[in-house]
mmCIF file with all atom_site columns, C-alpha atoms in Angstrom:
data_model
loop_
_atom_site.group_PDB
_atom_site.id
_atom_site.type_symbol
_atom_site.label_atom_id
_atom_site.label_alt_id
_atom_site.label_comp_id
_atom_site.label_asym_id
_atom_site.label_entity_id
_atom_site.label_seq_id
_atom_site.pdbx_PDB_ins_code
_atom_site.Cartn_x
_atom_site.Cartn_y
_atom_site.Cartn_z
_atom_site.occupancy
_atom_site.B_iso_or_equiv
_atom_site.pdbx_formal_charge
_atom_site.auth_seq_id
_atom_site.auth_comp_id
_atom_site.auth_asym_id
_atom_site.auth_atom_id
_atom_site.pdbx_PDB_model_num
ATOM 1   C CA . GLY A 1 1   ? 1.982   25.491 -64.782 1.00 52.00 ? 596 GLY A CA 1
ATOM 2   C CA . ARG A 1 2   ? -0.415  24.980 -61.881 1.00 53.00 ? 597 ARG A CA 1
ATOM 3   C CA . VAL A 1 3   ? -3.491  26.534 -63.714 1.00 54.00 ? 598 VAL A CA 1
ATOM 4   C CA . TRP A 1 4   ? -3.093  24.694 -66.960 1.00 50.00 ? 599 TRP A CA 1
ATOM 5   C CA . GLU A 1 5   ? -2.731  21.053 -64.636 1.00 56.00 ? 600 GLU A CA 1
ATOM 6   C CA . LEU A 1 6   ? -5.991  22.135 -62.898 1.00 51.00 ? 601 LEU A CA 1
ATOM 7   C CA . ALA A 1 7   ? -7.769  22.687 -66.141 1.00 50.00 ? 602 ALA A CA 1
ATOM 8   C CA . GLN A 1 8   ? -6.855  19.444 -67.595 1.00 50.00 ? 603 GLN A CA 1
ATOM 9   C CA . LYS A 1 9   ? -8.552  17.634 -64.532 1.00 53.00 ? 604 LYS A CA 1
ATOM 10  C CA . SER A 1 10  ? -11.758 16.465 -65.019 1.00 46.00 ? 605 SER A CA 1
ATOM 11  C CA . VAL A 1 11  ? -12.670 16.500 -61.179 1.00 53.00 ? 606 VAL A CA 1
ATOM 12  C CA . ASP A 1 12  ? -15.357 18.811 -59.687 1.00 59.00 ? 607 ASP A CA 1
ATOM 13  C CA . ALA A 1 13  ? -13.569 19.126 -56.209 1.00 64.00 ? 608 ALA A CA 1
ATOM 14  C CA . ASP A 1 14  ? -10.585 20.627 -58.231 1.00 71.00 ? 609 ASP A CA 1
ATOM 15  C CA . ALA A 1 15  ? -13.358 23.334 -59.656 1.00 79.00 ? 610 ALA A CA 1
ATOM 16  C CA . GLU A 1 16  ? -13.497 25.783 -56.767 1.00 79.00 ? 611 GLU A CA 1
ATOM 17  C CA . LYS A 1 17  ? -9.274  26.081 -56.886 1.00 82.00 ? 612 LYS A CA 1
ATOM 18  C CA . PHE A 1 18  ? -9.269  26.264 -60.593 1.00 83.00 ? 613 PHE A CA 1
ATOM 19  C CA . PHE A 1 19  ? -12.110 29.213 -60.806 1.00 85.00 ? 614 PHE A CA 1
ATOM 20  C CA . GLY A 1 20  ? -9.808  30.779 -57.916 1.00 85.00 ? 615 GLY A CA 1
ATOM 21  C CA . GLU A 1 21  ? -6.799  30.921 -60.406 1.00 86.00 ? 616 GLU A CA 1
ATOM 22  C CA . ILE A 1 22  ? -9.285  32.314 -63.280 1.00 88.00 ? 617 ILE A CA 1
ATOM 23  C CA . GLY A 1 23  ? -10.285 35.214 -60.947 1.00 86.00 ? 618 GLY A CA 1
ATOM 24  C CA . ARG A 1 24  ? -6.869  35.886 -60.289 1.00 87.00 ? 619 ARG A CA 1
ATOM 25  C CA . LEU A 1 25  ? -5.863  36.062 -63.865 1.00 88.00 ? 620 LEU A CA 1
ATOM 26  C CA . ARG A 1 26  ? -8.877  38.385 -64.549 1.00 87.00 ? 621 ARG A CA 1
ATOM 27  C CA . TYR A 1 27  ? -7.745  40.952 -61.907 1.00 85.00 ? 622 TYR A CA 1
ATOM 28  C CA . GLN A 1 28  ? -4.306  40.631 -63.341 1.00 89.00 ? 623 GLN A CA 1
ATOM 29  C CA . GLY A 1 29  ? -5.588  41.588 -66.795 1.00 90.00 ? 624 GLY A CA 1
ATOM 30  C CA . ARG A 1 30  ? -4.479  37.988 -68.316 1.00 90.00 ? 625 ARG A CA 1
ATOM 31  C CA . ARG A 1 31  ? -8.147  37.557 -69.934 1.00 92.00 ? 626 ARG A CA 1
ATOM 32  C CA . GLU A 1 32  ? -7.281  35.795 -72.854 1.00 94.00 ? 627 GLU A CA 1
ATOM 33  C CA . GLU A 1 33  ? -5.166  33.252 -70.831 1.00 92.00 ? 628 GLU A CA 1
ATOM 34  C CA . ALA A 1 34  ? -8.049  33.003 -68.843 1.00 92.00 ? 629 ALA A CA 1
ATOM 35  C CA . LEU A 1 35  ? -10.427 32.371 -71.579 1.00 94.00 ? 630 LEU A CA 1
ATOM 36  C CA . ALA A 1 36  ? -7.892  29.528 -72.964 1.00 93.00 ? 631 ALA A CA 1
ATOM 37  C CA . LEU A 1 37  ? -8.275  27.920 -69.484 1.00 90.00 ? 632 LEU A CA 1
ATOM 38  C CA . LEU A 1 38  ? -11.718 28.139 -69.357 1.00 92.00 ? 633 LEU A CA 1
ATOM 39  C CA . ARG A 1 39  ? -12.136 26.336 -72.888 1.00 92.00 ? 634 ARG A CA 1
ATOM 40  C CA . GLU A 1 40  ? -10.060 23.638 -72.009 1.00 90.00 ? 635 GLU A CA 1
ATOM 41  C CA . PHE A 1 41  ? -11.596 23.359 -68.623 1.00 89.00 ? 636 PHE A CA 1
ATOM 42  C CA . ALA A 1 42  ? -15.074 22.802 -70.321 1.00 90.00 ? 637 ALA A CA 1
ATOM 43  C CA . ARG A 1 43  ? -13.800 20.565 -72.852 1.00 88.00 ? 638 ARG A CA 1
ATOM 44  C CA . ASN A 1 44  ? -12.385 18.152 -69.777 1.00 85.00 ? 639 ASN A CA 1
ATOM 45  C CA . ASN A 1 45  ? -15.557 18.404 -67.721 1.00 84.00 ? 640 ASN A CA 1
ATOM 46  C CA . PRO A 1 46  ? -18.069 18.067 -70.311 1.00 87.00 ? 641 PRO A CA 1
ATOM 47  C CA . GLY A 1 47  ? -21.572 17.142 -68.850 1.00 86.00 ? 642 GLY A CA 1
ATOM 48  C CA . ARG A 1 48  ? -20.220 18.530 -65.410 1.00 83.00 ? 643 ARG A CA 1
ATOM 49  C CA . PRO A 1 49  ? -22.030 21.236 -63.188 1.00 83.00 ? 644 PRO A CA 1
ATOM 50  C CA . SER A 1 50  ? -18.149 23.090 -63.476 1.00 85.00 ? 645 SER A CA 1
ATOM 51  C CA . GLU A 1 51  ? -18.887 23.334 -67.653 1.00 89.00 ? 646 GLU A CA 1
ATOM 52  C CA . ALA A 1 52  ? -21.434 25.543 -67.070 1.00 89.00 ? 647 ALA A CA 1
ATOM 53  C CA . GLU A 1 53  ? -19.680 27.627 -64.346 1.00 89.00 ? 648 GLU A CA 1
ATOM 54  C CA . ALA A 1 54  ? -16.911 27.766 -66.643 1.00 91.00 ? 649 ALA A CA 1
ATOM 55  C CA . PHE A 1 55  ? -19.363 28.612 -69.835 1.00 94.00 ? 650 PHE A CA 1
ATOM 56  C CA . TYR A 1 56  ? -20.670 31.442 -67.605 1.00 93.00 ? 651 TYR A CA 1
ATOM 57  C CA . LEU A 1 57  ? -17.105 32.822 -66.836 1.00 92.00 ? 652 LEU A CA 1
ATOM 58  C CA . MET A 1 58  ? -16.267 32.832 -70.265 1.00 94.00 ? 653 MET A CA 1
ATOM 59  C CA . GLY A 1 59  ? -19.281 35.168 -70.981 1.00 93.00 ? 654 GLY A CA 1
ATOM 60  C CA . ALA A 1 60  ? -18.650 37.666 -68.554 1.00 92.00 ? 655 ALA A CA 1
ATOM 61  C CA . ILE A 1 61  ? -15.084 37.905 -69.359 1.00 93.00 ? 656 ILE A CA 1
ATOM 62  C CA . GLN A 1 62  ? -15.881 37.974 -73.316 1.00 93.00 ? 657 GLN A CA 1
ATOM 63  C CA . GLN A 1 63  ? -18.548 40.909 -72.335 1.00 91.00 ? 658 GLN A CA 1
ATOM 64  C CA . SER A 1 64  ? -15.868 42.544 -70.377 1.00 89.00 ? 659 SER A CA 1
ATOM 65  C CA . MET A 1 65  ? -13.647 42.595 -73.460 1.00 91.00 ? 660 MET A CA 1
ATOM 66  C CA . GLY A 1 66  ? -16.256 43.948 -75.645 1.00 92.00 ? 661 GLY A CA 1
ATOM 67  C CA . ARG A 1 67  ? -16.637 40.628 -77.651 1.00 93.00 ? 662 ARG A CA 1
ATOM 68  C CA . SER A 1 68  ? -20.510 40.721 -77.576 1.00 93.00 ? 663 SER A CA 1
ATOM 69  C CA . ARG A 1 69  ? -21.514 38.194 -79.845 1.00 94.00 ? 664 ARG A CA 1
ATOM 70  C CA . GLU A 1 70  ? -18.912 35.661 -77.968 1.00 96.00 ? 665 GLU A CA 1
ATOM 71  C CA . ALA A 1 71  ? -20.279 36.608 -74.385 1.00 94.00 ? 666 ALA A CA 1
ATOM 72  C CA . VAL A 1 72  ? -23.885 35.680 -75.912 1.00 94.00 ? 667 VAL A CA 1
ATOM 73  C CA . GLU A 1 73  ? -22.780 32.524 -77.265 1.00 94.00 ? 668 GLU A CA 1
ATOM 74  C CA . SER A 1 74  ? -21.065 31.376 -74.179 1.00 95.00 ? 669 SER A CA 1
ATOM 75  C CA . PHE A 1 75  ? -24.063 32.635 -71.910 1.00 92.00 ? 670 PHE A CA 1
ATOM 76  C CA . ARG A 1 76  ? -26.559 30.736 -73.823 1.00 92.00 ? 671 ARG A CA 1
ATOM 77  C CA . GLN A 1 77  ? -24.509 27.802 -73.781 1.00 92.00 ? 672 GLN A CA 1
ATOM 78  C CA . VAL A 1 78  ? -25.072 27.642 -69.906 1.00 91.00 ? 673 VAL A CA 1
ATOM 79  C CA . GLU A 1 79  ? -28.928 27.076 -70.475 1.00 84.00 ? 674 GLU A CA 1
ATOM 80  C CA . LYS A 1 80  ? -28.655 24.906 -73.693 1.00 87.00 ? 675 LYS A CA 1
ATOM 81  C CA . LYS A 1 81  ? -26.541 22.047 -71.479 1.00 89.00 ? 676 LYS A CA 1
ATOM 82  C CA . PHE A 1 82  ? -27.597 22.835 -68.170 1.00 87.00 ? 677 PHE A CA 1
ATOM 83  C CA . PRO A 1 83  ? -31.140 24.411 -68.308 1.00 83.00 ? 678 PRO A CA 1
ATOM 84  C CA . ALA A 1 84  ? -31.673 23.554 -64.369 1.00 81.00 ? 679 ALA A CA 1
ATOM 85  C CA . HIS A 1 85  ? -28.350 24.825 -63.384 1.00 81.00 ? 680 HIS A CA 1
ATOM 86  C CA . PRO A 1 86  ? -28.714 27.784 -60.681 1.00 80.00 ? 681 PRO A CA 1
ATOM 87  C CA . GLN A 1 87  ? -27.168 30.287 -63.000 1.00 82.00 ? 682 GLN A CA 1
ATOM 88  C CA . ALA A 1 88  ? -28.980 29.382 -66.319 1.00 82.00 ? 683 ALA A CA 1
ATOM 89  C CA . ALA A 1 89  ? -31.625 31.988 -65.572 1.00 80.00 ? 684 ALA A CA 1
ATOM 90  C CA . GLY A 1 90  ? -29.101 34.475 -65.107 1.00 83.00 ? 685 GLY A CA 1
ATOM 91  C CA . ALA A 1 91  ? -27.187 33.581 -68.193 1.00 87.00 ? 686 ALA A CA 1
ATOM 92  C CA . LEU A 1 92  ? -30.453 33.716 -70.570 1.00 84.00 ? 687 LEU A CA 1
ATOM 93  C CA . TYR A 1 93  ? -30.825 37.133 -69.297 1.00 83.00 ? 688 TYR A CA 1
ATOM 94  C CA . ASN A 1 94  ? -27.513 38.338 -69.850 1.00 87.00 ? 689 ASN A CA 1
ATOM 95  C CA . ALA A 1 95  ? -27.615 36.684 -73.408 1.00 90.00 ? 690 ALA A CA 1
ATOM 96  C CA . GLY A 1 96  ? -30.857 38.375 -74.064 1.00 85.00 ? 691 GLY A CA 1
ATOM 97  C CA . THR A 1 97  ? -29.796 41.765 -72.762 1.00 85.00 ? 692 THR A CA 1
ATOM 98  C CA . ILE A 1 98  ? -26.346 41.966 -74.584 1.00 90.00 ? 693 ILE A CA 1
ATOM 99  C CA . ALA A 1 99  ? -28.055 40.549 -77.992 1.00 89.00 ? 694 ALA A CA 1
ATOM 100 C CA . LEU A 1 100 ? -30.482 43.493 -77.539 1.00 84.00 ? 695 LEU A CA 1
ATOM 101 C CA . SER A 1 101 ? -27.465 46.099 -77.291 1.00 85.00 ? 696 SER A CA 1
ATOM 102 C CA . ILE A 1 102 ? -25.930 44.824 -80.438 1.00 88.00 ? 697 ILE A CA 1
ATOM 103 C CA . LYS A 1 103 ? -28.890 44.900 -82.327 1.00 86.00 ? 698 LYS A CA 1
ATOM 104 C CA . ASP A 1 104 ? -29.255 40.898 -82.734 1.00 88.00 ? 699 ASP A CA 1
ATOM 105 C CA . TYR A 1 105 ? -32.892 40.982 -82.072 1.00 83.00 ? 700 TYR A CA 1
ATOM 106 C CA . GLY A 1 106 ? -33.549 37.548 -83.011 1.00 83.00 ? 701 GLY A CA 1
ATOM 107 C CA . THR A 1 107 ? -31.363 35.914 -80.076 1.00 87.00 ? 702 THR A CA 1
ATOM 108 C CA . ALA A 1 108 ? -32.646 38.586 -77.862 1.00 82.00 ? 703 ALA A CA 1
ATOM 109 C CA . ILE A 1 109 ? -36.143 37.619 -78.285 1.00 78.00 ? 704 ILE A CA 1
ATOM 110 C CA . ASP A 1 110 ? -35.299 33.772 -78.081 1.00 81.00 ? 705 ASP A CA 1
ATOM 111 C CA . SER A 1 111 ? -33.185 34.177 -74.895 1.00 81.00 ? 706 SER A CA 1
ATOM 112 C CA . LEU A 1 112 ? -35.725 36.472 -73.238 1.00 75.00 ? 707 LEU A CA 1
ATOM 113 C CA . GLU A 1 113 ? -38.765 34.394 -74.069 1.00 74.00 ? 708 GLU A CA 1
ATOM 114 C CA . ARG A 1 114 ? -37.009 31.345 -72.854 1.00 74.00 ? 709 ARG A CA 1
ATOM 115 C CA . LEU A 1 115 ? -36.711 32.825 -69.643 1.00 70.00 ? 710 LEU A CA 1
ATOM 116 C CA . GLY A 1 116 ? -40.570 32.486 -69.121 1.00 61.00 ? 711 GLY A CA 1
ATOM 117 C CA . ASN A 1 117 ? -43.500 34.884 -69.125 1.00 52.00 ? 712 ASN A CA 1
ATOM 118 C CA . ALA A 1 118 ? -41.758 37.607 -67.050 1.00 50.00 ? 713 ALA A CA 1
ATOM 119 C CA . PHE A 1 119 ? -39.638 40.188 -68.368 1.00 53.00 ? 714 PHE A CA 1
ATOM 120 C CA . PRO A 1 120 ? -37.780 42.354 -66.190 1.00 56.00 ? 715 PRO A CA 1
ATOM 121 C CA . ASP A 1 121 ? -36.503 45.832 -67.738 1.00 57.00 ? 716 ASP A CA 1
ATOM 122 C CA . ASN A 1 122 ? -33.980 46.870 -65.001 1.00 56.00 ? 717 ASN A CA 1
ATOM 123 C CA . ALA A 1 123 ? -30.529 46.321 -67.445 1.00 56.00 ? 718 ALA A CA 1
ATOM 124 C CA . PHE A 1 124 ? -31.575 49.549 -69.670 1.00 62.00 ? 719 PHE A CA 1
ATOM 125 C CA . ARG A 1 125 ? -32.333 53.423 -69.109 1.00 65.00 ? 720 ARG A CA 1
ATOM 126 C CA . PRO A 1 126 ? -35.940 54.002 -68.756 1.00 62.00 ? 721 PRO A CA 1
ATOM 127 C CA . PRO A 1 127 ? -36.514 54.938 -72.706 1.00 68.00 ? 722 PRO A CA 1
ATOM 128 C CA . ALA A 1 128 ? -34.054 52.244 -73.900 1.00 69.00 ? 723 ALA A CA 1
ATOM 129 C CA . LEU A 1 129 ? -36.585 49.483 -74.659 1.00 69.00 ? 724 LEU A CA 1
ATOM 130 C CA . TYR A 1 130 ? -38.987 51.923 -76.389 1.00 70.00 ? 725 TYR A CA 1
ATOM 131 C CA . TYR A 1 131 ? -36.458 52.891 -78.850 1.00 69.00 ? 726 TYR A CA 1
ATOM 132 C CA . LEU A 1 132 ? -35.488 49.249 -79.390 1.00 66.00 ? 727 LEU A CA 1
ATOM 133 C CA . GLY A 1 133 ? -39.220 48.246 -80.119 1.00 68.00 ? 728 GLY A CA 1
ATOM 134 C CA . PHE A 1 134 ? -39.533 46.584 -76.760 1.00 70.00 ? 729 PHE A CA 1
ATOM 135 C CA . ALA A 1 135 ? -41.995 48.771 -75.057 1.00 75.00 ? 730 ALA A CA 1
ATOM 136 C CA . TYR A 1 136 ? -44.803 46.876 -73.093 1.00 78.00 ? 731 TYR A CA 1
ATOM 137 C CA . GLU A 1 137 ? -46.866 47.095 -76.308 1.00 80.00 ? 732 GLU A CA 1
ATOM 138 C CA . ASP A 1 138 ? -44.402 45.631 -78.430 1.00 76.00 ? 733 ASP A CA 1
ATOM 139 C CA . VAL A 1 139 ? -43.466 42.862 -76.151 1.00 72.00 ? 734 VAL A CA 1
ATOM 140 C CA . CYS A 1 140 ? -47.536 41.904 -75.572 1.00 77.00 ? 735 CYS A CA 1
ATOM 141 C CA . GLN A 1 141 ? -47.656 41.675 -79.407 1.00 76.00 ? 736 GLN A CA 1
ATOM 142 C CA . ILE A 1 142 ? -45.022 38.856 -79.456 1.00 70.00 ? 737 ILE A CA 1
ATOM 143 C CA . ASN A 1 143 ? -46.469 37.409 -76.136 1.00 72.00 ? 738 ASN A CA 1
ATOM 144 C CA . PRO A 1 144 ? -49.754 38.500 -74.818 1.00 79.00 ? 739 PRO A CA 1
ATOM 145 C CA . GLY A 1 145 ? -49.500 36.814 -71.466 1.00 78.00 ? 740 GLY A CA 1
ATOM 146 C CA . ILE A 1 146 ? -46.278 38.611 -70.666 1.00 74.00 ? 741 ILE A CA 1
ATOM 147 C CA . ILE A 1 147 ? -46.042 40.267 -67.323 1.00 74.00 ? 742 ILE A CA 1
ATOM 148 C CA . MET A 1 148 ? -43.423 43.392 -67.739 1.00 73.00 ? 743 MET A CA 1
ATOM 149 C CA . VAL A 1 149 ? -41.652 44.206 -64.298 1.00 70.00 ? 744 VAL A CA 1
ATOM 150 C CA . SER A 1 150 ? -40.425 47.960 -64.389 1.00 69.00 ? 745 SER A CA 1
ATOM 151 C CA . SER A 1 151 ? -37.503 48.843 -61.527 1.00 69.00 ? 746 SER A CA 1
ATOM 152 C CA . SER A 1 152 ? -35.360 51.766 -61.654 1.00 70.00 ? 747 SER A CA 1
ATOM 153 C CA . GLY A 1 153 ? -32.053 51.764 -59.348 1.00 74.00 ? 748 GLY A CA 1
ATOM 154 C CA . PHE A 1 154 ? -32.436 55.576 -59.051 1.00 79.00 ? 749 PHE A CA 1
ATOM 155 C CA . GLY A 1 155 ? -36.346 55.753 -58.776 1.00 75.00 ? 750 GLY A CA 1
ATOM 156 C CA . GLN A 1 156 ? -39.041 57.057 -61.187 1.00 74.00 ? 751 GLN A CA 1
ATOM 157 C CA . THR A 1 157 ? -38.318 60.567 -60.551 1.00 82.00 ? 752 THR A CA 1
ATOM 158 C CA . GLY A 1 158 ? -35.265 62.779 -59.652 1.00 85.00 ? 753 GLY A CA 1
ATOM 159 C CA . PRO A 1 159 ? -32.068 63.832 -61.146 1.00 86.00 ? 754 PRO A CA 1
ATOM 160 C CA . TYR A 1 160 ? -30.867 60.335 -61.569 1.00 83.00 ? 755 TYR A CA 1
ATOM 161 C CA . ALA A 1 161 ? -34.117 58.904 -62.717 1.00 78.00 ? 756 ALA A CA 1
ATOM 162 C CA . GLN A 1 162 ? -33.444 58.443 -66.773 1.00 76.00 ? 757 GLN A CA 1
ATOM 163 C CA . ARG A 1 163 ? -29.660 56.773 -65.565 1.00 76.00 ? 758 ARG A CA 1
ATOM 164 C CA . ALA A 1 164 ? -28.805 53.141 -65.852 1.00 72.00 ? 759 ALA A CA 1
ATOM 165 C CA . ALA A 1 165 ? -28.430 51.522 -62.861 1.00 70.00 ? 760 ALA A CA 1
ATOM 166 C CA . LEU A 1 166 ? -26.410 48.488 -63.155 1.00 67.00 ? 761 LEU A CA 1
ATOM 167 C CA . ASN A 1 167 ? -24.284 46.473 -60.889 1.00 66.00 ? 762 ASN A CA 1
ATOM 168 C CA . GLY A 1 168 ? -21.026 48.094 -61.656 1.00 69.00 ? 763 GLY A CA 1
ATOM 169 C CA . VAL A 1 169 ? -22.907 51.545 -61.149 1.00 73.00 ? 764 VAL A CA 1
ATOM 170 C CA . ALA A 1 170 ? -24.192 50.685 -57.773 1.00 71.00 ? 765 ALA A CA 1
ATOM 171 C CA . THR A 1 171 ? -20.815 49.330 -56.878 1.00 72.00 ? 766 THR A CA 1
ATOM 172 C CA . ALA A 1 172 ? -18.774 52.265 -57.736 1.00 74.00 ? 767 ALA A CA 1
ATOM 173 C CA . MET A 1 173 ? -21.247 54.411 -56.117 1.00 76.00 ? 768 MET A CA 1
ATOM 174 C CA . SER A 1 174 ? -21.607 52.716 -52.835 1.00 73.00 ? 769 SER A CA 1
ATOM 175 C CA . GLY A 1 175 ? -17.851 52.484 -52.593 1.00 71.00 ? 770 GLY A CA 1
ATOM 176 C CA . MET A 1 176 ? -18.121 48.778 -52.817 1.00 67.00 ? 771 MET A CA 1
ATOM 177 C CA . SER A 1 177 ? -15.753 48.839 -56.228 1.00 63.00 ? 772 SER A CA 1
ATOM 178 C CA . GLY A 1 178 ? -12.601 49.866 -54.051 1.00 65.00 ? 773 GLY A CA 1
ATOM 179 C CA . ALA A 1 179 ? -13.187 47.142 -51.577 1.00 64.00 ? 774 ALA A CA 1
ATOM 180 C CA . GLY A 1 180 ? -10.438 44.414 -51.385 1.00 61.00 ? 775 GLY A CA 1
ATOM 181 C CA . VAL A 1 181 ? -7.605  42.996 -49.606 1.00 58.00 ? 776 VAL A CA 1
ATOM 182 C CA . GLU A 1 182 ? -4.712  45.382 -48.577 1.00 64.00 ? 777 GLU A CA 1
ATOM 183 C CA . GLY A 1 183 ? -1.702  45.059 -51.099 1.00 65.00 ? 778 GLY A CA 1
ATOM 184 C CA . LYS A 1 184 ? -4.202  43.277 -53.804 1.00 61.00 ? 779 LYS A CA 1
ATOM 185 C CA . PRO A 1 185 ? -5.823  44.955 -56.525 1.00 60.00 ? 780 PRO A CA 1
ATOM 186 C CA . PRO A 1 186 ? -9.459  46.284 -55.872 1.00 59.00 ? 781 PRO A CA 1
ATOM 187 C CA . SER A 1 187 ? -11.924 43.584 -56.896 1.00 56.00 ? 782 SER A CA 1
ATOM 188 C CA . GLU A 1 188 ? -14.213 43.982 -60.351 1.00 50.00 ? 783 GLU A CA 1
ATOM 189 C CA . GLY A 1 189 ? -17.163 43.585 -57.991 1.00 46.00 ? 784 GLY A CA 1
ATOM 190 C CA . VAL A 1 190 ? -18.456 42.381 -54.667 1.00 49.00 ? 785 VAL A CA 1
ATOM 191 C CA . GLY A 1 191 ? -19.456 38.835 -55.815 1.00 50.00 ? 786 GLY A CA 1
ATOM 192 C CA . VAL A 1 192 ? -23.243 39.214 -55.655 1.00 46.00 ? 787 VAL A CA 1
ATOM 193 C CA . ALA A 1 193 ? -25.543 41.662 -57.708 1.00 46.00 ? 788 ALA A CA 1
ATOM 194 C CA . ILE A 1 194 ? -26.249 44.956 -55.731 1.00 45.00 ? 789 ILE A CA 1
#
């Protein structure tokens, strides 16, 4: 009905309403329907900034469904088609880290190298990059000028130091993942990375 009508329009002004409806479908667990609508929307809005938003959302939904290879491709489409888009760097980072997790090292290296000469490691538990062959010494052999930034959501020492501190963990531990509007399901996140 109404969402399909919005998906078939080629007007960026309707994009905000459309993406709001996609969010509603996600929270209702209707992710396959949301993906179909996003594909239709992207087809009808080639070259527009809202097409990049559609690909980014596709990647996020596919990742949440465990469809990692599809998610990598969707995130990479954002940067390929819209290198100057505000979400292009985040999309490349997502593509690279997901590719690492599924051991698609060629795609991971390509995506992460395209980010520039800085490589943040905060998406992994502290020893993970070492075991994947992406410790600082390994990455320097690929790019001697690389700057590797290390951060830990739980600090370098202490009982949680070896745990991954991803956005979902941070929102859950802070209580933010239960935030929402009375009578509506809790949000999947707070809208921004913590």
